[in-house]
Each structure stands twice: as structure tokens, then as C-alpha cells.
mmCIF file of C-alpha atoms in Angstrom:
data_model
loop_
_atom_site.group_PDB
_atom_site.id
_atom_site.type_symbol
_atom_site.label_atom_id
_atom_site.label_comp_id
_atom_site.label_asym_id
_atom_site.label_seq_id
_atom_site.Cartn_x
_atom_site.Cartn_y
_atom_site.Cartn_z
ATOM 1 C CA MET A 403 94.876 -31.926 -63.523
ATOM 2 C CA HIS A 404 91.356 -30.838 -64.368
ATOM 3 C CA SER A 405 89.029 -33.276 -66.111
ATOM 4 C CA GLU A 406 86.748 -32.421 -69.005
ATOM 5 C CA GLN A 407 83.827 -32.433 -66.566
ATOM 6 C CA GLN A 408 85.608 -29.935 -64.291
ATOM 7 C CA LEU A 409 86.280 -27.668 -67.267
ATOM 8 C CA ALA A 410 82.607 -27.925 -68.230
ATOM 9 C CA ASP A 411 81.556 -27.104 -64.638
ATOM 10 C CA TRP A 412 83.814 -24.046 -64.681
ATOM 11 C CA ARG A 413 82.325 -22.963 -67.988
ATOM 12 C CA GLU A 414 78.923 -22.919 -66.294
ATOM 13 C CA LYS A 415 80.444 -20.755 -63.542
ATOM 14 C CA ALA A 416 81.775 -18.405 -66.226
ATOM 15 C CA PHE A 417 78.303 -18.090 -67.746
ATOM 16 C CA ARG A 418 76.802 -17.417 -64.317
ATOM 17 C CA PHE A 419 79.497 -14.774 -63.797
ATOM 18 C CA GLU A 420 78.372 -13.076 -67.016
ATOM 19 C CA SER A 421 74.700 -13.264 -66.054
ATOM 20 C CA GLU A 422 75.479 -11.587 -62.720
ATOM 21 C CA ILE A 423 77.325 -8.763 -64.496
ATOM 22 C CA GLU A 424 74.370 -8.331 -66.841
ATOM 23 C CA LYS A 425 72.191 -7.476 -63.830
ATOM 24 C CA ALA A 426 74.068 -4.160 -63.640
ATOM 25 C CA ILE A 427 75.258 -3.614 -67.222
ATOM 26 C CA VAL A 428 72.929 -3.625 -70.217
ATOM 27 C CA GLY A 429 73.741 -3.192 -73.876
ATOM 28 C CA GLN A 430 77.408 -4.202 -73.529
ATOM 29 C CA PRO A 431 77.481 -7.965 -74.211
ATOM 30 C CA ARG A 432 80.817 -7.849 -76.049
ATOM 31 C CA ALA A 433 82.534 -5.915 -73.256
ATOM 32 C CA ILE A 434 81.195 -8.407 -70.698
ATOM 33 C CA ARG A 435 82.372 -11.401 -72.749
ATOM 34 C CA LEU A 436 85.837 -9.853 -73.140
ATOM 35 C CA MET A 437 86.019 -9.207 -69.391
ATOM 36 C CA THR A 438 85.172 -12.872 -68.800
ATOM 37 C CA ILE A 439 87.927 -13.882 -71.212
ATOM 38 C CA ALA A 440 90.382 -11.649 -69.341
ATOM 39 C CA VAL A 441 89.405 -13.089 -65.954
ATOM 40 C CA PHE A 442 89.939 -16.672 -67.169
ATOM 41 C CA SER A 443 93.152 -15.683 -68.978
ATOM 42 C CA ARG A 444 94.369 -14.013 -65.757
ATOM 43 C CA GLY A 445 95.245 -10.875 -67.689
ATOM 44 C CA HIS A 446 94.989 -7.197 -66.850
ATOM 45 C CA VAL A 447 92.427 -5.023 -68.615
ATOM 46 C CA LEU A 448 92.339 -1.430 -69.807
ATOM 47 C CA LEU A 449 88.873 -0.057 -70.513
ATOM 48 C CA GLU A 450 88.493 2.920 -72.795
ATOM 49 C CA GLY A 451 85.407 4.864 -73.766
ATOM 50 C CA ASN A 452 83.515 8.099 -73.605
ATOM 51 C CA VAL A 453 82.282 9.625 -70.367
ATOM 52 C CA GLY A 454 79.240 7.968 -68.799
ATOM 53 C CA VAL A 455 79.167 4.718 -70.788
ATOM 54 C CA GLY A 456 79.445 2.575 -67.639
ATOM 55 C CA LYS A 457 83.164 1.736 -67.493
ATOM 56 C CA THR A 458 83.416 2.166 -63.733
ATOM 57 C CA THR A 459 80.130 0.365 -63.103
ATOM 58 C CA LEU A 460 81.292 -2.586 -65.206
ATOM 59 C CA LEU A 461 84.580 -2.807 -63.333
ATOM 60 C CA ARG A 462 82.865 -2.613 -59.961
ATOM 61 C CA ALA A 463 80.430 -5.336 -61.009
ATOM 62 C CA VAL A 464 83.292 -7.568 -62.155
ATOM 63 C CA SER A 465 85.164 -6.975 -58.897
ATOM 64 C CA ARG A 466 82.097 -7.923 -56.870
ATOM 65 C CA ALA A 467 81.483 -11.115 -58.849
ATOM 66 C CA VAL A 468 85.143 -12.195 -58.797
ATOM 67 C CA GLY A 469 85.275 -11.912 -55.009
ATOM 68 C CA GLY A 470 88.314 -11.413 -52.816
ATOM 69 C CA GLU A 471 89.334 -8.009 -51.543
ATOM 70 C CA TYR A 472 89.116 -4.989 -53.751
ATOM 71 C CA GLU A 473 90.914 -1.664 -53.818
ATOM 72 C CA ARG A 474 90.399 1.417 -55.903
ATOM 73 C CA ILE A 475 92.523 4.476 -56.526
ATOM 74 C CA GLU A 476 91.813 7.597 -58.529
ATOM 75 C CA GLY A 477 94.348 8.804 -61.044
ATOM 76 C CA THR A 478 95.208 12.445 -60.432
ATOM 77 C CA ILE A 479 98.008 14.666 -61.656
ATOM 78 C CA ASP A 480 99.483 14.977 -58.147
ATOM 79 C CA LEU A 481 99.361 11.253 -57.366
ATOM 80 C CA MET A 482 102.813 9.896 -56.505
ATOM 81 C CA PRO A 483 104.042 6.263 -56.489
ATOM 82 C CA ALA A 484 104.324 6.320 -52.686
ATOM 83 C CA ASP A 485 100.595 7.066 -52.465
ATOM 84 C CA LEU A 486 99.944 3.527 -53.669
ATOM 85 C CA ILE A 487 102.215 2.032 -51.030
ATOM 86 C CA TYR A 488 101.672 3.990 -47.823
ATOM 87 C CA TYR A 489 100.154 7.121 -46.378
ATOM 88 C CA THR A 490 101.238 9.339 -43.526
ATOM 89 C CA TYR A 491 99.159 11.243 -41.002
ATOM 90 C CA LEU A 492 99.197 12.623 -37.469
ATOM 91 C CA ASP A 493 97.447 10.415 -34.898
ATOM 92 C CA GLU A 494 95.260 11.613 -32.043
ATOM 93 C CA ASN A 495 98.400 12.399 -30.011
ATOM 94 C CA GLY A 496 99.905 14.509 -32.759
ATOM 95 C CA ARG A 497 102.524 11.893 -33.607
ATOM 96 C CA PRO A 498 103.423 11.077 -37.226
ATOM 97 C CA ARG A 499 102.147 7.688 -38.339
ATOM 98 C CA VAL A 500 102.719 5.586 -41.438
ATOM 99 C CA ASP A 501 100.116 3.033 -42.504
ATOM 100 C CA PRO A 502 99.980 0.679 -45.490
ATOM 101 C CA GLY A 503 98.429 2.253 -48.574
ATOM 102 C CA PRO A 504 95.847 0.815 -50.982
ATOM 103 C CA VAL A 505 98.150 -1.780 -52.558
ATOM 104 C CA LEU A 506 99.664 -3.106 -49.327
ATOM 105 C CA LYS A 507 96.888 -3.079 -46.784
ATOM 106 C CA HIS A 508 95.035 -6.147 -48.098
ATOM 107 C CA GLY A 509 98.135 -8.332 -48.482
ATOM 108 C CA GLU A 510 97.632 -11.574 -50.401
ATOM 109 C CA ARG A 511 93.862 -11.220 -50.133
ATOM 110 C CA LEU A 512 93.883 -8.434 -52.731
ATOM 111 C CA SER A 513 92.263 -9.846 -55.876
ATOM 112 C CA THR A 514 91.182 -6.719 -57.770
ATOM 113 C CA PHE A 515 92.970 -3.393 -58.063
ATOM 114 C CA PHE A 516 90.975 -0.779 -59.927
ATOM 115 C CA PHE A 517 92.887 2.240 -61.248
ATOM 116 C CA ASN A 518 90.316 4.836 -62.240
ATOM 117 C CA GLU A 519 91.329 7.429 -64.870
ATOM 118 C CA ILE A 520 94.808 5.967 -65.225
ATOM 119 C CA ASN A 521 95.860 8.508 -67.837
ATOM 120 C CA ARG A 522 95.621 11.275 -65.238
ATOM 121 C CA ALA A 523 98.516 9.729 -63.263
ATOM 122 C CA ARG A 524 102.136 10.623 -63.885
ATOM 123 C CA PRO A 525 104.625 8.272 -65.637
ATOM 124 C CA GLN A 526 106.304 7.562 -62.277
ATOM 125 C CA VAL A 527 103.043 6.011 -61.083
ATOM 126 C CA HIS A 528 102.715 4.045 -64.317
ATOM 127 C CA SER A 529 106.197 2.603 -63.686
ATOM 128 C CA LEU A 530 105.226 1.280 -60.261
ATOM 129 C CA LEU A 531 101.979 -0.078 -61.645
ATOM 130 C CA LEU A 532 104.019 -1.844 -64.328
ATOM 131 C CA ARG A 533 105.889 -3.837 -61.692
ATOM 132 C CA ILE A 534 102.733 -4.659 -59.783
ATOM 133 C CA MET A 535 101.097 -5.901 -62.987
ATOM 134 C CA ALA A 536 104.107 -7.834 -64.249
ATOM 135 C CA GLU A 537 105.372 -9.375 -61.030
ATOM 136 C CA ARG A 538 102.371 -9.156 -58.694
ATOM 137 C CA SER A 539 104.720 -7.843 -56.044
ATOM 138 C CA VAL A 540 106.109 -4.634 -54.602
ATOM 139 C CA THR A 541 108.967 -3.836 -52.247
ATOM 140 C CA ALA A 542 108.330 -1.512 -49.320
ATOM 141 C CA PHE A 543 109.404 -1.214 -45.692
ATOM 142 C CA ASN A 544 112.456 -3.422 -46.469
ATOM 143 C CA ARG A 545 110.391 -6.418 -47.534
ATOM 144 C CA GLU A 546 108.679 -7.753 -50.601
ATOM 145 C CA SER A 547 104.907 -8.128 -50.563
ATOM 146 C CA ARG A 548 103.279 -10.494 -53.033
ATOM 147 C CA PHE A 549 99.764 -10.524 -54.472
ATOM 148 C CA PRO A 550 99.313 -13.932 -56.111
ATOM 149 C CA TYR A 551 95.655 -13.449 -57.057
ATOM 150 C CA LEU A 552 95.878 -9.845 -58.224
ATOM 151 C CA GLN A 553 94.250 -8.636 -61.421
ATOM 152 C CA VAL A 554 94.508 -4.975 -62.426
ATOM 153 C CA PHE A 555 91.640 -3.167 -64.116
ATOM 154 C CA ALA A 556 92.132 0.378 -65.306
ATOM 155 C CA ASP A 557 90.040 2.797 -67.260
ATOM 156 C CA ARG A 558 90.495 6.036 -69.089
ATOM 157 C CA ASN A 559 88.115 8.228 -71.018
ATOM 158 C CA ARG A 560 88.942 9.191 -74.555
ATOM 159 C CA VAL A 561 87.393 12.653 -74.350
ATOM 160 C CA GLU A 562 89.556 14.554 -71.903
ATOM 161 C CA LYS A 563 93.117 15.283 -73.035
ATOM 162 C CA GLU A 564 94.072 18.117 -70.665
ATOM 163 C CA GLU A 565 96.458 17.193 -67.837
ATOM 164 C CA THR A 566 96.682 13.590 -68.973
ATOM 165 C CA PHE A 567 99.687 11.345 -69.672
ATOM 166 C CA GLU A 568 99.786 8.717 -72.371
ATOM 167 C CA LEU A 569 100.651 5.270 -71.068
ATOM 168 C CA PRO A 570 104.150 4.164 -72.158
ATOM 169 C CA ALA A 571 104.368 1.291 -74.622
ATOM 170 C CA ALA A 572 105.788 -1.067 -71.985
ATOM 171 C CA ALA A 573 102.807 -0.423 -69.712
ATOM 172 C CA ARG A 574 100.239 -0.856 -72.474
ATOM 173 C CA ASP A 575 101.878 -4.120 -73.479
ATOM 174 C CA ARG A 576 101.179 -5.467 -69.977
ATOM 175 C CA PHE A 577 97.443 -5.237 -70.510
ATOM 176 C CA LEU A 578 96.022 -8.425 -71.961
ATOM 177 C CA LEU A 579 93.116 -6.579 -73.549
ATOM 178 C CA GLU A 580 92.147 -3.001 -74.230
ATOM 179 C CA ILE A 581 88.362 -3.003 -74.341
ATOM 180 C CA ALA A 582 86.439 -0.161 -75.929
ATOM 181 C CA MET A 583 82.996 0.734 -74.601
ATOM 182 C CA ASP A 584 80.712 2.805 -76.801
ATOM 183 C CA TYR A 585 77.299 4.314 -76.319
ATOM 184 C CA PRO A 586 74.518 1.761 -76.805
ATOM 185 C CA SER A 587 72.697 2.254 -80.092
ATOM 186 C CA ASP A 588 69.619 0.148 -79.324
ATOM 187 C CA ASP A 589 66.556 2.290 -78.561
ATOM 188 C CA ASP A 590 65.251 -0.127 -75.912
ATOM 189 C CA ILE A 591 68.583 -0.073 -74.073
ATOM 190 C CA LEU A 592 68.735 3.722 -74.211
ATOM 191 C CA ASP A 593 65.173 3.853 -72.912
ATOM 192 C CA GLN A 594 66.060 1.599 -69.967
ATOM 193 C CA LEU A 595 69.145 3.600 -69.055
ATOM 194 C CA THR A 596 67.232 6.868 -69.256
ATOM 195 C CA PHE A 597 63.871 6.101 -67.679
ATOM 196 C CA ASP A 598 64.238 2.976 -65.524
ATOM 197 C CA PRO A 599 64.897 4.112 -61.914
ATOM 198 C CA ARG A 600 66.900 0.917 -61.380
ATOM 199 C CA PHE A 601 69.759 2.491 -63.334
ATOM 200 C CA HIS A 602 69.698 5.786 -61.447
ATOM 201 C CA ASP A 603 71.338 4.461 -58.246
ATOM 202 C CA VAL A 604 74.607 2.689 -59.062
ATOM 203 C CA ASP A 605 75.194 1.313 -55.546
ATOM 204 C CA THR A 606 71.739 -0.304 -55.454
ATOM 205 C CA LEU A 607 72.267 -1.587 -58.980
ATOM 206 C CA LEU A 608 75.558 -3.224 -58.020
ATOM 207 C CA GLY A 609 73.926 -4.715 -54.926
ATOM 208 C CA ALA A 610 71.992 -7.020 -57.244
ATOM 209 C CA VAL A 611 75.232 -8.551 -58.564
ATOM 210 C CA GLY A 612 76.066 -11.788 -56.787
ATOM 211 C CA GLU A 613 79.194 -11.644 -54.639
ATOM 212 C CA ALA A 614 82.131 -14.004 -55.124
ATOM 213 C CA VAL A 615 80.485 -16.019 -57.866
ATOM 214 C CA LEU A 616 83.975 -17.226 -58.783
ATOM 215 C CA PRO A 617 86.349 -18.648 -56.129
ATOM 216 C CA PHE A 618 89.182 -16.238 -56.907
ATOM 217 C CA ARG A 619 91.920 -18.368 -55.290
ATOM 218 C CA GLU A 620 91.181 -21.145 -57.820
ATOM 219 C CA LEU A 621 91.240 -18.969 -60.938
ATOM 220 C CA ASP A 622 94.972 -19.368 -61.630
ATOM 221 C CA ALA A 623 94.648 -23.152 -61.631
ATOM 222 C CA ILE A 624 91.614 -23.280 -63.911
ATOM 223 C CA ALA A 625 93.206 -20.704 -66.229
ATOM 224 C CA ALA A 626 96.287 -22.932 -66.533
ATOM 225 C CA ALA A 627 94.076 -25.967 -67.186
ATOM 226 C CA ILE A 628 92.264 -24.140 -69.997
ATOM 227 C CA GLN A 629 95.572 -23.209 -71.635
ATOM 228 C CA THR A 630 96.872 -26.788 -71.566
ATOM 229 C CA SER A 631 93.574 -28.360 -72.635
ATOM 230 C CA ILE A 632 92.762 -26.263 -75.706
ATOM 231 C CA GLU A 633 94.921 -27.228 -78.683
ATOM 232 C CA ALA A 634 96.189 -25.134 -81.578
ATOM 233 C CA SER A 635 96.851 -26.892 -84.886
ATOM 234 C CA PRO A 636 99.974 -26.273 -87.016
ATOM 235 C CA THR A 637 97.880 -24.395 -89.598
ATOM 236 C CA LEU A 638 96.404 -22.190 -86.863
ATOM 237 C CA ARG A 639 99.922 -21.482 -85.616
ATOM 238 C CA ALA A 640 101.046 -20.486 -89.135
ATOM 239 C CA TYR A 641 97.996 -18.235 -89.462
ATOM 240 C CA THR A 642 98.858 -16.523 -86.168
ATOM 241 C CA ARG A 643 102.470 -16.008 -87.223
ATOM 242 C CA ASN A 644 101.317 -14.285 -90.414
ATOM 243 C CA LEU A 645 99.050 -11.990 -88.401
ATOM 244 C CA TRP A 646 102.042 -11.099 -86.251
ATOM 245 C CA ARG A 647 104.282 -10.405 -89.255
ATOM 246 C CA ALA A 648 101.582 -8.238 -90.809
ATOM 247 C CA SER A 649 101.459 -6.104 -87.662
ATOM 248 C CA HIS A 650 105.143 -5.283 -88.253
ATOM 249 C CA GLU A 651 105.251 -5.090 -92.060
ATOM 250 C CA PRO A 652 101.731 -4.560 -93.392
ATOM 251 C CA GLU A 653 103.023 -3.453 -96.812
ATOM 252 C CA ARG A 654 104.606 -6.893 -97.256
ATOM 253 C CA PHE A 655 101.085 -8.351 -97.253
ATOM 254 C CA GLY A 656 99.677 -5.721 -99.604
ATOM 255 C CA ILE A 657 97.959 -3.809 -96.806
ATOM 256 C CA SER A 658 97.527 -0.055 -97.073
ATOM 257 C CA VAL A 659 95.563 2.654 -95.282
ATOM 258 C CA ALA A 660 94.452 5.961 -96.704
ATOM 259 C CA ASP A 661 96.887 8.880 -96.785
ATOM 260 C CA ALA A 662 99.733 6.948 -95.166
ATOM 261 C CA ASP A 663 103.165 5.916 -96.458
ATOM 262 C CA MET A 664 103.105 2.296 -95.347
ATOM 263 C CA SER A 665 106.904 2.063 -95.282
ATOM 264 C CA GLU A 666 106.965 4.899 -92.740
ATOM 265 C CA LEU A 667 103.847 4.076 -90.730
ATOM 266 C CA ILE A 668 104.841 1.390 -88.205
ATOM 267 C CA GLN A 669 107.229 2.054 -85.314
ATOM 268 C CA ALA A 670 106.698 -1.412 -83.826
ATOM 269 C CA GLY A 671 104.180 -4.189 -84.178
ATOM 270 C CA ALA A 672 102.966 -6.646 -81.581
ATOM 271 C CA SER A 673 105.538 -8.077 -79.194
ATOM 272 C CA PRO A 674 105.993 -11.830 -78.646
ATOM 273 C CA ARG A 675 104.303 -11.288 -75.268
ATOM 274 C CA GLY A 676 101.401 -9.680 -77.081
ATOM 275 C CA MET A 677 101.056 -12.684 -79.368
ATOM 276 C CA SER A 678 101.110 -15.068 -76.411
ATOM 277 C CA TYR A 679 98.377 -12.948 -74.817
ATOM 278 C CA LEU A 680 96.395 -13.152 -78.066
ATOM 279 C CA ILE A 681 96.498 -16.950 -77.987
ATOM 280 C CA ARG A 682 95.744 -17.082 -74.253
ATOM 281 C CA ALA A 683 92.608 -15.073 -74.897
ATOM 282 C CA ALA A 684 91.744 -17.096 -78.021
ATOM 283 C CA ARG A 685 91.968 -20.354 -76.052
ATOM 284 C CA VAL A 686 89.541 -19.008 -73.451
ATOM 285 C CA HIS A 687 87.268 -17.832 -76.286
ATOM 286 C CA ALA A 688 87.311 -21.402 -77.666
ATOM 287 C CA TRP A 689 86.656 -22.885 -74.200
ATOM 288 C CA LEU A 690 83.638 -20.651 -73.687
ATOM 289 C CA LYS A 691 82.315 -21.891 -77.045
ATOM 290 C CA GLY A 692 82.708 -25.489 -75.873
ATOM 291 C CA ARG A 693 85.586 -26.319 -78.203
ATOM 292 C CA ASN A 694 88.789 -28.190 -77.345
ATOM 293 C CA ARG A 695 90.832 -26.529 -80.090
ATOM 294 C CA VAL A 696 91.370 -22.999 -81.336
ATOM 295 C CA ILE A 697 89.900 -22.109 -84.710
ATOM 296 C CA PRO A 698 90.409 -18.845 -86.660
ATOM 297 C CA GLU A 699 87.091 -17.528 -85.325
ATOM 298 C CA ASP A 700 88.566 -17.608 -81.807
ATOM 299 C CA VAL A 701 91.634 -15.621 -82.836
ATOM 300 C CA GLN A 702 89.511 -13.161 -84.792
ATOM 301 C CA GLY A 703 87.127 -12.752 -81.835
ATOM 302 C CA VAL A 704 89.849 -11.294 -79.615
ATOM 303 C CA PHE A 705 92.223 -9.911 -82.246
ATOM 304 C CA TYR A 706 91.311 -6.244 -82.040
ATOM 305 C CA PRO A 707 91.224 -5.849 -78.210
ATOM 306 C CA ALA A 708 94.434 -7.889 -77.911
ATOM 307 C CA MET A 709 96.385 -6.242 -80.727
ATOM 308 C CA ALA A 710 95.284 -2.666 -81.437
ATOM 309 C CA HIS A 711 97.055 -1.177 -78.397
ATOM 310 C CA ARG A 712 100.247 -3.054 -79.323
ATOM 311 C CA VAL A 713 100.707 -1.476 -82.760
ATOM 312 C CA PHE A 714 102.815 1.650 -82.397
ATOM 313 C CA LEU A 715 103.010 4.298 -85.112
ATOM 314 C CA LYS A 716 105.909 6.557 -85.951
ATOM 315 C CA PRO A 717 105.638 10.076 -84.488
ATOM 316 C CA ALA A 718 104.547 11.591 -87.823
ATOM 317 C CA TYR A 719 101.412 9.419 -87.699
ATOM 318 C CA GLU A 720 100.812 8.955 -83.974
ATOM 319 C CA TYR A 721 98.550 12.007 -83.759
ATOM 320 C CA ARG A 722 96.237 10.224 -86.238
ATOM 321 C CA ARG A 723 96.263 7.017 -84.196
ATOM 322 C CA ASP A 724 92.521 6.957 -83.510
ATOM 323 C CA GLU A 725 91.894 7.346 -87.247
ATOM 324 C CA LEU A 726 94.521 4.939 -88.599
ATOM 325 C CA VAL A 727 94.853 2.004 -86.199
ATOM 326 C CA PRO A 728 91.265 0.666 -86.345
ATOM 327 C CA GLY A 729 91.423 0.514 -90.151
ATOM 328 C CA LEU A 730 94.917 -0.973 -90.116
ATOM 329 C CA VAL A 731 94.035 -3.745 -87.650
ATOM 330 C CA ASP A 732 90.850 -4.511 -89.551
ATOM 331 C CA LYS A 733 92.786 -4.805 -92.821
ATOM 332 C CA ILE A 734 95.390 -7.072 -91.223
ATOM 333 C CA LEU A 735 92.617 -9.366 -90.023
ATOM 334 C CA HIS A 736 90.897 -9.476 -93.400
ATOM 335 C CA SER A 737 94.025 -9.630 -95.568
ATOM 336 C CA ILE A 738 95.589 -12.695 -93.985
ATOM 337 C CA ALA A 739 93.924 -15.822 -95.311
ATOM 338 C CA ALA A 740 92.464 -17.981 -92.548
ATOM 339 C CA PRO A 741 93.070 -21.764 -92.745
#
């Protein structure tokens, strides 16, 4: 059992974690805060954004500050599930050899698995990743390997569509948050990124980020303590239920979006798992604000990154997803009266 003082001490560690990330990433305070929420919720993260906004740099900085062993794999169209588990080669004597691949070779010490350009990998690879994310285990060489501290970070860019595969709904539902990264709009930030030599060498930039700021083996325990320590009132629970119902039947709450038949728009709303993820993230949001209970502001602060990728449109509207879903989620949030 963690005391209030221990929770406060961990909050200071969380803030130090953010300050270390900010040594490498500028102009993305919301993305950094959401990454912190994901780390202390013990949830997997999908980053999405245009090319060159710093997705990979952010994930590398987070991996460095979390500590533990780290592995990275590039999504490619010819990547196969076995490539995550083992690789084969001829040794110096010309004999075939099989060695553990990127997922297996670190064993239980693996804390961060970074899947770069995940939408370039085939659905078969997504299926294996789904098990690793859901069960933190994989079976290979006639035995099960477990990764108790594993957190998966993946990214995809929203520009390239050629030779890419959309993540299946089941896989997207496994991600606690889907965090969007946009170009910074502040002139000072743009000036820094363009003219400051510090941002021209990513490896040197990441070298400034403190290593293992968080003791990764203790994160599961503190995450559980946060969830049991932060309360949710009955009115907050009713508010959350209405948000969930609106994600399934927005027309029932008087919600509409332009040029869409609301009775034919939604294929599926958020799953119960998605709602539990929403509240997990909201509790961490409240904890970071120094509160011992969840208020509507906490739910609203994580609503979009926790919910938008869990609203699925019918095929007739799916091609307009990028146009419709942001407006729909925003209207859900603003149409349901907060207690």
C-alpha cells in the first residue's frame, strides 16, 4: 500500500520525467503530458502525425527516461511475424543458426518496444503484436516468454497511404491513447527547431535526456496505487456512462455532424475496455493535478486521445473519417452536460 506521501513523491518523479523529455522535445507539451499519463496508466500508445514532427524523437526520449531495455523494429511491407521472434543466418562455419529476435532477446528486462511506421506492417504482424500488447507474452521455441514490464509505443504518419495497412479495430482498441502530433505554430519554437544546432543532431539531443529517471520495475505497483487512491463520484460515473452511450448513439443525444445521416454513421462506439482505459487515464490526469478524485476536467482532458480511435464508422463514411470523427467526438464532449 502506498501512502499519500509516496504518491506525492512519485508525482515529483513524473514531473522530472516530463522535464527530461522537454530537453529533447520543444513545442509539444500536450503530447508529453499524454505520454506521462500513458506511462503511469501502464497503457500502450499510438502516435500519429505528419512527417518530421518529432514522433520518433519523442518515443526515443521516453524510452530513455523510462529505463529498462529497449527494442525497436521498423514496419515494412515484407515484415513477417517470425521476424519479431527470431532470425536465421549462417555462422562463420556456414551452418544455419537461429537466434532470438527483437522481442525475445531481452527477456523480462524488455520495458519498451517501439514499432516504427506500424501501418507499413501486414495484418499478420498486427495480430502477433496484439497478443504481445494484451498478454505481455509470446510463445516460441515450445515455451512461453513473458514481459511483465513491457509497454508498446508505435507510430505512423498520416501522409503516406501507399503500401500501408490500416490497423484492425481490435488492435487499435488495445492502445490506451492515440496521440496526435502537429507542427508547432509558435514562431519561437519554429525558430529554435530551424536554426538552433542543438536540434540538428538527434543522437546528441537525446543524450541530454536523463536515463532511467523512473524505476521501470516499480511502475506497475505505483500505477495500481494511483487507480485505487483516486476516487470517482456517482455523478462522475453517470457522466461517463452518458459519454459512452453518446459514442454509440449520438443522435439520441441530439448530436449531428454535417452531411451525415446520424442513424447510419456509427458502426461501433467505444468498447467497455475503452471506457476503462478512459478512466484509468483520467485518474492519472487527476493525480498529476494533485487531486484525490476525478472531476469532469480530468475526463475531458484525455477524452479525445482515449476515444477518437475507438469510434468506428460504417463503410459509407469511413473514407471521411479524418473529417468526421474530430467533429463528432468534440460534439459528444460538449453535448453531454458535466456534473
